[in-house]
Amino acid sequence: MNTITDQNHIMLRVGKKQIESQNFATLFFNHALPFKPGQFIMVWIPGMDEKPYTISYHSKENFAITIEAKGLFSTKAISLETGDLIGIRGPFGNGFNIKPDDKVAVVAGGCGMAPLATLMEQLSKSTTFIHGARSKEYILYPERFDIERLFCTDDGSFGYKGFVTDLLEKEITSGKHFDSVYTCGPEIMMYTVFCICEKYDIPCQVSLERYMRCGFGVCGACVCGKQVVCKDGPVFESSTLRAMKDFNAKALLKSGKDVDLSQYFSWRCK
Amino acid sequence: MTLKFLGIKLKNPMVLASGVLGNSKDILERVHENGCGLVTMKSIGPEPRDGHNNPTVIDLGCGLINAVGLPSPGYLNMENEWKDLKNRDFPIIASIYGGSVKEYKMVAEFVSLKKPDFIEINISCPNSEKHGMIFGVNPQSSHDVVAAVKKVINVPLIVKLTPQALNIGDIAKACEDAGADAICAINTLGPGMVIDIEARMPVLSFKKGGLSGPMIKPVAIRCVFDIYKAVDIPIIGLGGITTGEDAIEMIMAGASLVGIGSAVRYRGIDVFQTVSDEMEAWFLDHHCSLDDIKGAAHEGNQS
């Protein structure tokens, strides 16, 4: 069996396809992939495009990616079926810096749950796990994990009505102690998590997203401040985030033009 | 290893190649802090341009193949970046490209007003349908574009050449005659192609792409050797330089400065400092300096 590497793709056939909800599907591949939570792979649909995806399920023999139908590529990716061929290269990036003895809070927002899923499987049952989305249909893996979860939605259709960041601050002010916080979700949410962590002096790790090309830190498409997201990240710790002036502020379009995040995300979702 | 290049003081002879990590002042500054004497901005074009869809850059182990496709915000849409760069404390090369002499002039004239330390014209990129390559393979058209650009700028002009030229020395000479202040060689080699046999199609979305990294180094060395014979202006030599010994070899071929691009992939962003240190160690060991060995491979050479 060919090994998946960070050089040229190897082609794999989609194994099982699992529908997560009306907005998400997971594609499984019966192939080994050396991998650490928080890393990503580049997924090539021949004749279409190639995009970075996180690994959402992982075992010795297989792995999976979870796709939210948003733009052209993801709509195509979510329509793939068992037996369809795609190219994979990776893994890329640093992954989360997991400290097994820490008292941890994990904060997931929307599809930001996917990169955190394999991390959850490595954390203790006492982990504080906060998971939110805009509404019930956007809650990914509601039945997965052995860890108790605090749910919330923007519209109150599932769990607490409000933001994950409200719940995080409540947990902290109610006297819970955390040694570290891991988060992935919309950048504005992660920025708020970071600010709360700064306020209470808790180290945090956030997983950033930027438009990527090479995946290995050469082309420069994904730079954020002085950091190269695909190579130095995508997970960044508080010490780096403090100096990262583009965090929650700016990102580059495909042309390399720097724009406000709102403009960037409206382009990314096309 | 501080030195002067066309009147500008550099902390060492290392140059960041265009198209690599050149997207913002912040990242250029980080490359400078990691031991790079002279950094090159990503090529600036006449119009906003997204470049190609992915896959655009693939590592083949022996080097990279890429067809990023000259993405650029367009020269009129970079005011934030110029504002940031105004307060820099390191020298930069602004790389530009165009599809016609008129476009090169238009972009160059505008960019010159932003006061980069150097302007580099890319007359050699193989990754777009029309941009540049036609100039770089013909001495007359190379001369025309260099002469035209030279007239409208007031910073030194570097011309980036393609290894695809039949006789790269002739091209370099034509550029020198037209007023070029320095030559930068080589751009990526090729174009080449990689086909995935399971997908039964080229891997790059643009199908063809330029080769870089260790696999092209012998071609780069030969090109710089030929250019050194043909011209008196200084040369920035690049193409597959990954170690201090590679850099020494490039200088012996005739380069004054040495560029690095793909080696960022293989040795990290601090490759500039690493290679610079390796060169210094070599000089120390061999009791000589950069100036002593520049063009050394030509000595006693008849051809």
Coordinates of C-alpha atoms in Angstrom, one line a residue, chain B residues 14 30 65 131 138 177 198 208 224 234 247 278 288 299:
Chain B
M14 CA 21.5 36.0 0.6
R30 CA 10.7 37.8 9.2
I65 CA 6.8 22.0 -9.5
H131 CA 3.0 37.1 -19.2
N138 CA 14.4 36.7 -27.5
D177 CA 23.1 46.9 -23.4
E198 CA -4.6 6.8 -11.3
K208 CA 2.3 22.6 -16.8
V224 CA 25.1 31.8 -14.4
P234 CA 26.5 41.7 -11.3
A247 CA 26.0 28.9 -2.7
E278 CA 27.8 27.6 6.2
C288 CA 39.4 33.2 1.5
E299 CA 39.9 31.1 -14.4

